[in-house]
């Protein structure tokens, strides 16, 4: 019994250490001007990192930009970030992204996410929702591309795609299933 207690305390200490590596909670409750500025920087980075990214985003019906999503875990984990929904290049709403999970996972990561709505129907459902959950309210396909792939030339058949880029840190197990998107007031 003492061994189990020691393992639990070690696990809690390790998780706290992981979370403290991203202790600057400056991405929580930021004013919309800061979210917009950070989203602009993330979109510019996306254009730089992803060949054809600018042309692709100009074709989609709308997209969410989460400039900084922090994910950490060791068996139990979670992620959180705040971002903006853009339609026709204009900010139309602010959202949080959050998820909790239990299972095989280990590490800590900070990354930028762009969730692109290829279908007008998918975008409309997202906007009308009061808390949208990936895998329940709609499926998000995590886009995979090679270094020489121009993503604007790919035929996208699914209604929603996610791009994860600018990763810092290492996190095993990338999954958006169960991720909750909630409108926030800014």
Short mmCIF file of C-alpha atoms in Angstrom, two decimals:
data_model
loop_
_atom_site.label_atom_id
_atom_site.label_comp_id
_atom_site.label_asym_id
_atom_site.label_seq_id
_atom_site.Cartn_x
_atom_site.Cartn_y
_atom_site.Cartn_z
CA UNK A 1 0.00 0.00 0.00
CA UNK A 2 2.90 2.35 0.74
CA UNK A 3 4.34 1.58 -2.71
CA UNK A 4 1.05 2.53 -4.41
CA UNK A 5 0.92 5.79 -2.46
CA UNK A 6 4.51 6.54 -3.50
CA UNK A 7 3.63 5.88 -7.16
CA UNK A 8 0.61 8.19 -6.93
CA UNK A 9 2.64 10.98 -5.36
CA UNK A 10 5.39 10.53 -7.97
CA UNK A 11 2.79 10.72 -10.74
CA UNK A 12 1.25 13.89 -9.30
CA UNK A 13 4.68 15.50 -8.87
CA UNK A 14 5.65 14.62 -12.44
CA UNK A 15 2.38 16.01 -13.83
CA UNK A 16 2.83 19.23 -11.86
CA UNK A 17 6.37 19.54 -13.21
CA UNK A 18 5.11 19.08 -16.77
CA UNK A 19 2.38 21.65 -16.35
CA UNK A 20 4.73 24.13 -14.72
CA UNK A 21 6.92 24.03 -17.82
CA UNK A 22 4.10 25.96 -19.47
CA UNK A 23 3.30 27.96 -16.36
CA UNK A 24 2.79 31.22 -18.16
CA UNK A 25 -0.98 31.22 -18.40
CA UNK A 26 -0.87 34.34 -20.54
CA UNK A 27 -3.00 32.62 -23.18
CA UNK A 28 -6.00 32.37 -20.86
CA UNK A 29 -8.52 35.24 -20.86
CA UNK A 30 -6.59 37.40 -23.29
CA UNK A 31 -8.37 40.41 -24.77
CA UNK A 32 -9.55 39.99 -28.36
CA UNK A 33 -6.87 42.36 -29.66
CA UNK A 34 -4.15 40.05 -28.32
CA UNK A 35 -5.92 36.93 -29.62
CA UNK A 36 -6.21 38.59 -33.06
CA UNK A 37 -2.55 39.68 -33.09
CA UNK A 38 -1.37 36.21 -32.05
CA UNK A 39 -3.71 34.60 -34.60
CA UNK A 40 -2.27 36.86 -37.33
CA UNK A 41 1.24 35.73 -36.39
CA UNK A 42 0.14 32.07 -36.37
CA UNK A 43 -1.48 32.40 -39.82
CA UNK A 44 1.71 34.00 -41.17
CA UNK A 45 3.71 31.10 -39.71
CA UNK A 46 1.26 28.66 -41.35
CA UNK A 47 1.81 30.37 -44.71
CA UNK A 48 5.57 30.05 -44.19
CA UNK A 49 5.55 26.42 -42.95
CA UNK A 50 2.88 24.94 -45.21
CA UNK A 51 3.33 25.18 -48.97
CA UNK A 52 0.07 26.40 -50.51
CA UNK A 53 -1.34 27.36 -47.10
CA UNK A 54 -2.36 30.87 -48.15
CA UNK A 55 -4.18 29.66 -51.28
CA UNK A 56 -5.86 26.87 -49.29
CA UNK A 57 -7.19 29.22 -46.58
CA UNK A 58 -8.50 31.59 -49.24
CA UNK A 59 -10.69 28.74 -50.59
CA UNK A 60 -12.23 27.51 -47.33
CA UNK A 61 -15.54 28.81 -45.93
CA UNK A 62 -13.96 29.79 -42.61
CA UNK A 63 -11.25 28.74 -40.18
CA UNK A 64 -10.43 28.76 -36.50
CA UNK A 65 -6.96 29.88 -35.46
CA UNK A 66 -5.63 28.81 -32.07
CA UNK A 67 -2.18 30.41 -31.84
CA UNK A 68 -1.17 28.58 -28.66
CA UNK A 69 -2.68 25.30 -27.53
CA UNK A 70 -0.91 23.76 -24.54
CA UNK A 71 -1.23 20.03 -24.02
CA UNK A 72 0.36 18.13 -21.14
CA UNK A 73 -0.13 14.76 -19.60
CA UNK A 74 1.15 11.62 -18.03
CA UNK A 75 -1.66 9.06 -18.21
CA UNK A 76 -4.09 11.89 -17.25
CA UNK A 77 -3.81 14.97 -19.43
CA UNK A 78 -5.47 17.95 -20.95
CA UNK A 79 -5.15 20.77 -23.44
CA UNK A 80 -6.39 24.35 -23.62
CA UNK A 81 -6.09 27.38 -25.85
CA UNK A 82 -8.04 30.40 -27.06
CA UNK A 83 -8.52 31.52 -30.63
CA UNK A 84 -10.63 33.22 -33.26
CA UNK A 85 -13.02 32.17 -36.01
CA UNK A 86 -12.36 33.92 -39.30
CA UNK A 87 -14.80 34.09 -42.20
CA UNK A 88 -13.83 35.99 -45.36
CA UNK A 89 -10.68 37.15 -43.57
CA UNK A 90 -12.60 38.82 -40.72
CA UNK A 91 -12.79 37.81 -37.06
CA UNK A 92 -16.39 36.78 -36.33
CA UNK A 93 -16.10 35.10 -32.91
CA UNK A 94 -13.72 33.93 -30.21
CA UNK A 95 -13.48 30.34 -28.97
CA UNK A 96 -11.67 28.14 -26.50
CA UNK A 97 -10.39 24.67 -27.28
CA UNK A 98 -10.25 22.22 -24.37
CA UNK A 99 -9.99 18.50 -23.77
CA UNK A 100 -9.19 16.14 -20.97
CA UNK A 101 -8.07 12.57 -21.40
CA UNK A 102 -7.05 9.43 -19.60
CA UNK A 103 -4.92 6.76 -21.24
CA UNK A 104 -1.47 6.23 -22.66
CA UNK A 105 0.03 9.69 -23.10
CA UNK A 106 3.16 11.35 -21.93
CA UNK A 107 4.81 14.71 -22.41
CA UNK A 108 4.06 18.36 -22.89
CA UNK A 109 3.54 20.33 -26.06
CA UNK A 110 2.64 23.81 -27.22
CA UNK A 111 1.44 24.19 -30.81
CA UNK A 112 -0.71 26.29 -33.12
CA UNK A 113 -3.89 24.85 -34.60
CA UNK A 114 -5.88 25.89 -37.65
CA UNK A 115 -9.25 24.18 -38.05
CA UNK A 116 -10.47 24.76 -41.63
CA UNK A 117 -14.13 24.44 -42.61
CA UNK A 118 -14.22 23.28 -46.23
CA UNK A 119 -18.01 22.87 -46.23
CA UNK A 120 -20.46 25.73 -45.64
CA UNK A 121 -22.81 23.32 -43.86
CA UNK A 122 -20.07 22.32 -41.38
CA UNK A 123 -19.23 25.98 -40.71
CA UNK A 124 -22.91 26.89 -40.21
CA UNK A 125 -23.43 24.00 -37.75
CA UNK A 126 -20.33 25.06 -35.83
CA UNK A 127 -21.46 28.70 -35.60
CA UNK A 128 -24.98 27.72 -34.47
CA UNK A 129 -23.74 25.30 -31.81
CA UNK A 130 -23.49 26.06 -28.14
CA UNK A 131 -20.34 24.07 -27.44
CA UNK A 132 -19.17 21.93 -30.34
CA UNK A 133 -17.40 18.62 -29.72
CA UNK A 134 -15.17 16.87 -32.25
CA UNK A 135 -16.38 13.35 -32.92
CA UNK A 136 -19.90 14.12 -31.65
CA UNK A 137 -21.02 17.25 -33.52
CA UNK A 138 -18.70 16.67 -36.47
CA UNK A 139 -15.54 14.87 -37.49
CA UNK A 140 -12.23 16.69 -37.84
CA UNK A 141 -9.61 15.15 -40.10
CA UNK A 142 -6.04 15.88 -38.99
CA UNK A 143 -4.27 16.89 -42.21
CA UNK A 144 -1.00 15.22 -43.08
CA UNK A 145 1.23 16.60 -45.79
CA UNK A 146 4.75 16.14 -47.07
CA UNK A 147 7.37 18.87 -47.26
CA UNK A 148 6.93 19.23 -51.03
CA UNK A 149 3.14 18.98 -51.04
CA UNK A 150 1.23 22.08 -52.07
CA UNK A 151 -1.90 21.71 -49.91
CA UNK A 152 -3.92 24.06 -52.12
CA UNK A 153 -3.81 21.47 -54.93
CA UNK A 154 -5.21 18.61 -52.84
CA UNK A 155 -8.85 17.62 -53.28
CA UNK A 156 -10.36 17.78 -49.81
CA UNK A 157 -13.36 15.48 -49.45
CA UNK A 158 -14.03 15.85 -45.73
CA UNK A 159 -15.83 18.94 -44.35
CA UNK A 160 -13.32 19.94 -41.62
CA UNK A 161 -9.52 19.68 -41.50
CA UNK A 162 -7.07 20.44 -38.69
CA UNK A 163 -3.51 21.59 -39.17
CA UNK A 164 -1.14 21.41 -36.21
CA UNK A 165 2.13 23.29 -36.65
CA UNK A 166 4.86 25.15 -34.78
CA UNK A 167 5.12 22.40 -32.14
CA UNK A 168 7.37 23.01 -29.18
CA UNK A 169 7.94 20.09 -26.87
CA UNK A 170 7.09 16.46 -27.35
CA UNK A 171 3.70 14.87 -26.90
CA UNK A 172 2.84 11.32 -27.75
CA UNK A 173 -0.75 10.79 -28.96
CA UNK A 174 -2.22 13.56 -31.15
CA UNK A 175 -5.99 13.24 -31.24
CA UNK A 176 -8.82 15.77 -31.56
CA UNK A 177 -11.63 13.33 -30.76
CA UNK A 178 -13.59 14.67 -27.78
CA UNK A 179 -12.06 18.13 -28.06
CA UNK A 180 -14.60 20.78 -27.07
CA UNK A 181 -14.87 24.17 -28.77
CA UNK A 182 -16.77 26.81 -26.78
CA UNK A 183 -17.62 30.38 -27.75
CA UNK A 184 -16.07 32.91 -25.37
CA UNK A 185 -16.97 36.56 -24.86
CA UNK A 186 -14.26 39.00 -25.77
#
